[in-house]
PDB file of C-alpha atoms in Angstrom:
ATOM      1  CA  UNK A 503       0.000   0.000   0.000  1.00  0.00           C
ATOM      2  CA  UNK A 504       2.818   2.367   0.473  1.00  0.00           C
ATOM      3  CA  UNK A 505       4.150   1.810  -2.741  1.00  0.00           C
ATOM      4  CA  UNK A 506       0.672   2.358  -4.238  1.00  0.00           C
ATOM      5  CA  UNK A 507       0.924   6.036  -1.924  1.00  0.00           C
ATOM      6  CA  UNK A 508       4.484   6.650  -3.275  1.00  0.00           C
ATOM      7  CA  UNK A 509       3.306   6.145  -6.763  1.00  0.00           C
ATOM      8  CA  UNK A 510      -0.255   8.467  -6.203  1.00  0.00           C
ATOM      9  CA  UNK A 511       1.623  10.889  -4.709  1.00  0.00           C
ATOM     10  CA  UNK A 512       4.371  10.775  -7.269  1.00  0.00           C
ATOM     11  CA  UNK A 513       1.213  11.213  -9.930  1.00  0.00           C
ATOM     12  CA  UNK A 514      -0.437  14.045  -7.922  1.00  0.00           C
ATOM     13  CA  UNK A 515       3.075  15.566  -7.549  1.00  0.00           C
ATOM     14  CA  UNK A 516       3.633  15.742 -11.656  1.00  0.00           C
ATOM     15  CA  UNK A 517       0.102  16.836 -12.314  1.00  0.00           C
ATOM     16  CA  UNK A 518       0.892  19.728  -9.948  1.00  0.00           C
ATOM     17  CA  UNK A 519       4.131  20.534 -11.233  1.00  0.00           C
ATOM     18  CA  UNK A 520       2.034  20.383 -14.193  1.00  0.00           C
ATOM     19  CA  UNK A 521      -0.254  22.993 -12.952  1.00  0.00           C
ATOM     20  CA  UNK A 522       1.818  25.358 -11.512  1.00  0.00           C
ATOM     21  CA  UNK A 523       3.866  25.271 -14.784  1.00  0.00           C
ATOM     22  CA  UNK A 524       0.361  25.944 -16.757  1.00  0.00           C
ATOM     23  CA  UNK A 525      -0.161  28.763 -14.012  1.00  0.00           C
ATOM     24  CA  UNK A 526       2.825  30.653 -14.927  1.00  0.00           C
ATOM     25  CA  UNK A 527       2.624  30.153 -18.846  1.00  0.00           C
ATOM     26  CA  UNK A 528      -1.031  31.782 -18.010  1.00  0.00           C
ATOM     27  CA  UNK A 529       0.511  34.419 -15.955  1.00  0.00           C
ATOM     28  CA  UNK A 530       3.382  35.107 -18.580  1.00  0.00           C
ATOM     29  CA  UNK A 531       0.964  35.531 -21.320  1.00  0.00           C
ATOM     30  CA  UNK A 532      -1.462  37.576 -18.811  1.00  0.00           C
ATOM     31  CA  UNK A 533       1.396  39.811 -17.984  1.00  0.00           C
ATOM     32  CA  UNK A 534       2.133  40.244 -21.633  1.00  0.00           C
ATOM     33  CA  UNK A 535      -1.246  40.688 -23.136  1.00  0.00           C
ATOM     34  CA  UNK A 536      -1.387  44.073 -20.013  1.00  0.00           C
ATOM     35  CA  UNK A 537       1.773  45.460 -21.123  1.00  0.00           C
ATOM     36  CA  UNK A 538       0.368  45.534 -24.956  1.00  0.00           C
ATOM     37  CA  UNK A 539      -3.190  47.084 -23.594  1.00  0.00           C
ATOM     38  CA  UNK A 540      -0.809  49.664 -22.188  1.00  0.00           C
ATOM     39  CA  UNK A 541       1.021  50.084 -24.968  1.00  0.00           C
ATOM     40  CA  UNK A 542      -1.878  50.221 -27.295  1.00  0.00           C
ATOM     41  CA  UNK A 543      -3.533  52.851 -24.845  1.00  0.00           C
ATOM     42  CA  UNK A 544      -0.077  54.823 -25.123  1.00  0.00           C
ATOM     43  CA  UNK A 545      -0.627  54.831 -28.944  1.00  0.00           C
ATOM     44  CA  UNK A 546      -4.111  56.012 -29.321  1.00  0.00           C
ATOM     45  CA  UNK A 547      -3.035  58.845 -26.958  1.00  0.00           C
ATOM     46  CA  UNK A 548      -0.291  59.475 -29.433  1.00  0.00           C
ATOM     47  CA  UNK A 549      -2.346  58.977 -32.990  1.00  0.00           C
ATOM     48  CA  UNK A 550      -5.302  61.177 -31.386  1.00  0.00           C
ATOM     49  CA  UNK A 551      -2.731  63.855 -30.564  1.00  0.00           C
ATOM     50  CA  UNK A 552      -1.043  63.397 -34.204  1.00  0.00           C
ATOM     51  CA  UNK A 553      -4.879  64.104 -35.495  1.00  0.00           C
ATOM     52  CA  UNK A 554      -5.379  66.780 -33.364  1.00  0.00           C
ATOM     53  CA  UNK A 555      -2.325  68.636 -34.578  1.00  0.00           C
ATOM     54  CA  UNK A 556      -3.078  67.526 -38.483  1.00  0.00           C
ATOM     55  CA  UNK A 557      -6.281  69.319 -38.270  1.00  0.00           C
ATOM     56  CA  UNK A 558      -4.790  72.337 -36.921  1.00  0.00           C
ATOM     57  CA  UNK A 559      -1.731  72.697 -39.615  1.00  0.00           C
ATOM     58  CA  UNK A 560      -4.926  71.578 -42.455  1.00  0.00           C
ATOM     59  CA  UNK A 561      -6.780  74.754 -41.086  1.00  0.00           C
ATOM     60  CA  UNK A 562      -3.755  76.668 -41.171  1.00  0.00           C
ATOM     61  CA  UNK A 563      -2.838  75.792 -44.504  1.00  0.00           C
ATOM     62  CA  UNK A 564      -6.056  76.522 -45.645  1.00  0.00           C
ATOM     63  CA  UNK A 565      -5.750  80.048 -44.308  1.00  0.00           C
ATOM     64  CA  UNK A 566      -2.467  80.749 -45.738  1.00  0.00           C
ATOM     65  CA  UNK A 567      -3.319  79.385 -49.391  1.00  0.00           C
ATOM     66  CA  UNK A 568      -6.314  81.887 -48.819  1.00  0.00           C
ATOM     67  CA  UNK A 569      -4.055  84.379 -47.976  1.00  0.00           C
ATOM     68  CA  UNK A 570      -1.776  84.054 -50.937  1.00  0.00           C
ATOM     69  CA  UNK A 571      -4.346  84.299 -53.179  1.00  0.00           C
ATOM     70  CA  UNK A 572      -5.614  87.566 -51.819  1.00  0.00           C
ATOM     71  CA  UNK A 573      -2.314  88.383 -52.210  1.00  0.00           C
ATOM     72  CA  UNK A 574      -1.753  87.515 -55.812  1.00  0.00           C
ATOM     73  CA  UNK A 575      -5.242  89.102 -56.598  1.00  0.00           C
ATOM     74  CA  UNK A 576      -4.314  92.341 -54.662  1.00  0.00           C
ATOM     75  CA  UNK A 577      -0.745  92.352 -56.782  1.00  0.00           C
ATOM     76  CA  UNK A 578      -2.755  92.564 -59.836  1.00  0.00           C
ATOM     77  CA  UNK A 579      -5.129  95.306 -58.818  1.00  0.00           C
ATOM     78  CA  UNK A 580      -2.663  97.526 -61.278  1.00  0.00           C
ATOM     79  CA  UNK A 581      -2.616  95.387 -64.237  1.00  0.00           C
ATOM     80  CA  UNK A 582      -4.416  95.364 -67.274  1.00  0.00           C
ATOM     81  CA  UNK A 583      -4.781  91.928 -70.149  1.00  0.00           C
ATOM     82  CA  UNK A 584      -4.746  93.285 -72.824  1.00  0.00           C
ATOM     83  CA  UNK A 585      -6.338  90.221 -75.972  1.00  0.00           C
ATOM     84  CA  UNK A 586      -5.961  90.790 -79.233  1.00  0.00           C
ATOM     85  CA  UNK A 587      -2.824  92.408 -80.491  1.00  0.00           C
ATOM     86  CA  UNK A 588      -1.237  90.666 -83.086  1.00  0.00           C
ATOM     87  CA  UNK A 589       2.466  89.706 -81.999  1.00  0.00           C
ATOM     88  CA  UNK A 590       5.012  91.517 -84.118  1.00  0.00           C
ATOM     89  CA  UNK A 591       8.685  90.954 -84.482  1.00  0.00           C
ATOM     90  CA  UNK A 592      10.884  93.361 -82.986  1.00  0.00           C
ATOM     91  CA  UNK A 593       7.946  95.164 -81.105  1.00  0.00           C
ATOM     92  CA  UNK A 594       7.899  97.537 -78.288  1.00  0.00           C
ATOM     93  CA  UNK A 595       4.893  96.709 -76.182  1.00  0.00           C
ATOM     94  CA  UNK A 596       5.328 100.616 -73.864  1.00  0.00           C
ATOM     95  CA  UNK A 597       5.000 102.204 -77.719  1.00  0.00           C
ATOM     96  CA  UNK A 598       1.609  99.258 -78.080  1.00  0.00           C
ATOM     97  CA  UNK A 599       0.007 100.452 -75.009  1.00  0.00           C
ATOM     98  CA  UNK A 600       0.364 104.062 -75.751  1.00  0.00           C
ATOM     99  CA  UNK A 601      -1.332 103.332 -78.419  1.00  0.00           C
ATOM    100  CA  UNK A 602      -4.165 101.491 -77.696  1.00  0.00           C
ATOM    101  CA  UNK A 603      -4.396 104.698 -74.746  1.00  0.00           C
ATOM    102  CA  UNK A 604      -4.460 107.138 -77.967  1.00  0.00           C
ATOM    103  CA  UNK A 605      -7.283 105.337 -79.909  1.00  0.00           C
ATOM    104  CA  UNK A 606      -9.749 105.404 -76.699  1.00  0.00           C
ATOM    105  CA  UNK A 607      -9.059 108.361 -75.476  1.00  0.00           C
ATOM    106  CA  UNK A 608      -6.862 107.875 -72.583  1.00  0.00           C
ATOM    107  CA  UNK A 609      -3.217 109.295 -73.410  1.00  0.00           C
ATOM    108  CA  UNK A 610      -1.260 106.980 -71.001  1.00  0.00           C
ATOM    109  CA  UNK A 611       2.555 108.285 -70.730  1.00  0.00           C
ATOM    110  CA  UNK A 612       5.388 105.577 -70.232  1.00  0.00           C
ATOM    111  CA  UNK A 613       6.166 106.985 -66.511  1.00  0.00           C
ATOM    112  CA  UNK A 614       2.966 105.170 -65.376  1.00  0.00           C
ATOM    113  CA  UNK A 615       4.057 101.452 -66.795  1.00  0.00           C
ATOM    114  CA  UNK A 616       5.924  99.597 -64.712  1.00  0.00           C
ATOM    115  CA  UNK A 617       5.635  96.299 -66.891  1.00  0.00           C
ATOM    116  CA  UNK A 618       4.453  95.403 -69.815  1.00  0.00           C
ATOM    117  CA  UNK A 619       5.109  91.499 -70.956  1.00  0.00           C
ATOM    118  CA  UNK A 620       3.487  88.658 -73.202  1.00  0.00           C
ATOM    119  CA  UNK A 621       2.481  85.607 -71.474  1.00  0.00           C
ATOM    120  CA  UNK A 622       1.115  82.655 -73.428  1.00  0.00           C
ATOM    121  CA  UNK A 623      -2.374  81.485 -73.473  1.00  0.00           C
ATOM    122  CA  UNK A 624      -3.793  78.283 -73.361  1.00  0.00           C
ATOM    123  CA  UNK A 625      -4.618  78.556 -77.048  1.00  0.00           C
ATOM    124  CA  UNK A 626      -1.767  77.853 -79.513  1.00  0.00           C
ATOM    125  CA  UNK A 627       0.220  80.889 -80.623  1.00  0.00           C
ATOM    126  CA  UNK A 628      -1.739  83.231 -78.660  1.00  0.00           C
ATOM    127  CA  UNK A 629      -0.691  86.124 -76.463  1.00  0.00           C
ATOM    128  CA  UNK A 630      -1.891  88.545 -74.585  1.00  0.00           C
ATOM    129  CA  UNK A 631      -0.094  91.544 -73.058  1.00  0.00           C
ATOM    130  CA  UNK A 632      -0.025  92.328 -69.285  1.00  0.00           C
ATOM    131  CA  UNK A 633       0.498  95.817 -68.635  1.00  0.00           C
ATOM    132  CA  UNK A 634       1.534  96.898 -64.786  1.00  0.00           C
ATOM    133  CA  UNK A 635       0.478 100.136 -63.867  1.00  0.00           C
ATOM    134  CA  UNK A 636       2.559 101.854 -60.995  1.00  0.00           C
ATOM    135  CA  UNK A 637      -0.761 103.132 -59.471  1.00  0.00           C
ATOM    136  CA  UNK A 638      -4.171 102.028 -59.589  1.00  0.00           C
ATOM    137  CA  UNK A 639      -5.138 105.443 -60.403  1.00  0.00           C
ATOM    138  CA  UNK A 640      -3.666 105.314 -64.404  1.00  0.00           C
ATOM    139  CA  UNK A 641      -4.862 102.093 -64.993  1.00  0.00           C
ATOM    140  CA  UNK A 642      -8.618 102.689 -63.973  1.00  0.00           C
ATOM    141  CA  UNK A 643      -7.778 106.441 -66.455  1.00  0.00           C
ATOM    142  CA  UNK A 644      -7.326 103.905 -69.515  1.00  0.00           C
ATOM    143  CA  UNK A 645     -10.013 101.184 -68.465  1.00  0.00           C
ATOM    144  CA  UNK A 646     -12.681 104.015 -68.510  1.00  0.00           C
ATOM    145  CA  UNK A 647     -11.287 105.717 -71.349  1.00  0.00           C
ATOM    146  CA  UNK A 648     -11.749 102.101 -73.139  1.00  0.00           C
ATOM    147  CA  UNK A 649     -15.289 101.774 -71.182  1.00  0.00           C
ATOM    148  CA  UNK A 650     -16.446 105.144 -72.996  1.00  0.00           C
ATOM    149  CA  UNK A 651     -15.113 104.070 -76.003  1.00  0.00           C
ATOM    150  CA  UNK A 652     -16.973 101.196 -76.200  1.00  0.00           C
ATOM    151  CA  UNK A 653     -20.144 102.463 -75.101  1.00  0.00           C
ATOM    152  CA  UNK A 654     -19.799 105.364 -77.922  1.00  0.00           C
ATOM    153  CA  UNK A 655     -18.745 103.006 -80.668  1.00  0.00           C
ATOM    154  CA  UNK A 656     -21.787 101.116 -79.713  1.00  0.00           C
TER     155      UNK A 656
END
């Protein structure tokens, strides 16, 4: 009978060990699965605070691409597209606009250009001429010279 006590209590001995080795391979995995919830808690901290700043550099960006385009708009409160006019070799563009000021009525002098330039349109072998002003004050003298001019040739 002892031997049959040796061997139950060698069996309940291995089941234990068996158990308890179970137990920490439960705690292990317990111990890891809380340190990746923490982690994970950690990151969503982190990602909310990344979205947070996102939408505040979005609304900034939004205000400063509003704010350059005021910007170009208010830069070209002086200018003046001019379509039309036939390109010519060798041209001077100043001499053009003068012009163009004599035939509507509104003598523009060269001292009140700043600029005047080509750029290309979207049609092929097109141009029109962008004349800068240096005040808004002689461009709006030729616009309403042209305005009149218009309205009388009407």
């Amino acid at each position: 009978m002892k031997k049959e006590m040796n061997y139950a209590n060698d069996a309940l001995k291995k089941k234990l060990d068996e158990v308890v080795k179970s137990m920490k391979f439960m705690n292990t995995t317990f111990e890891e699965l809380r340190e990746a919830k923490e982690e994970l808690e950690i990151l969503k901290k982190a990602r909310e605070a990344l979205k947070a700043g996102k939408e505040g550099l979005t609304q900034s960006l939004a205000k400063a691409q509003k704010e350059i385009t005021e910007l170009k708009q208010y830069s070209r409160k002086n200018n003046i597209e001019i379509k039309g006019i036939p390109q010519l070799k060798d041209e001077f563009l100043t001499e053009v606009v003068q012009k163009i000021g004599d035939k509507v009525g509104g003598k523009v002098q060269p001292s009140v250009i700043d600029v005047v330039h080509r750029v290309r349109t979207k049609e092929r072998g097109s141009t029109n001429v962008i004349v800068r002003f240096v005040s808004r004050r002689a461009r709006e003298k030729l616009v309403q010279a042209a305005k009149k001019k218009k309205a009388v040739d009407r």
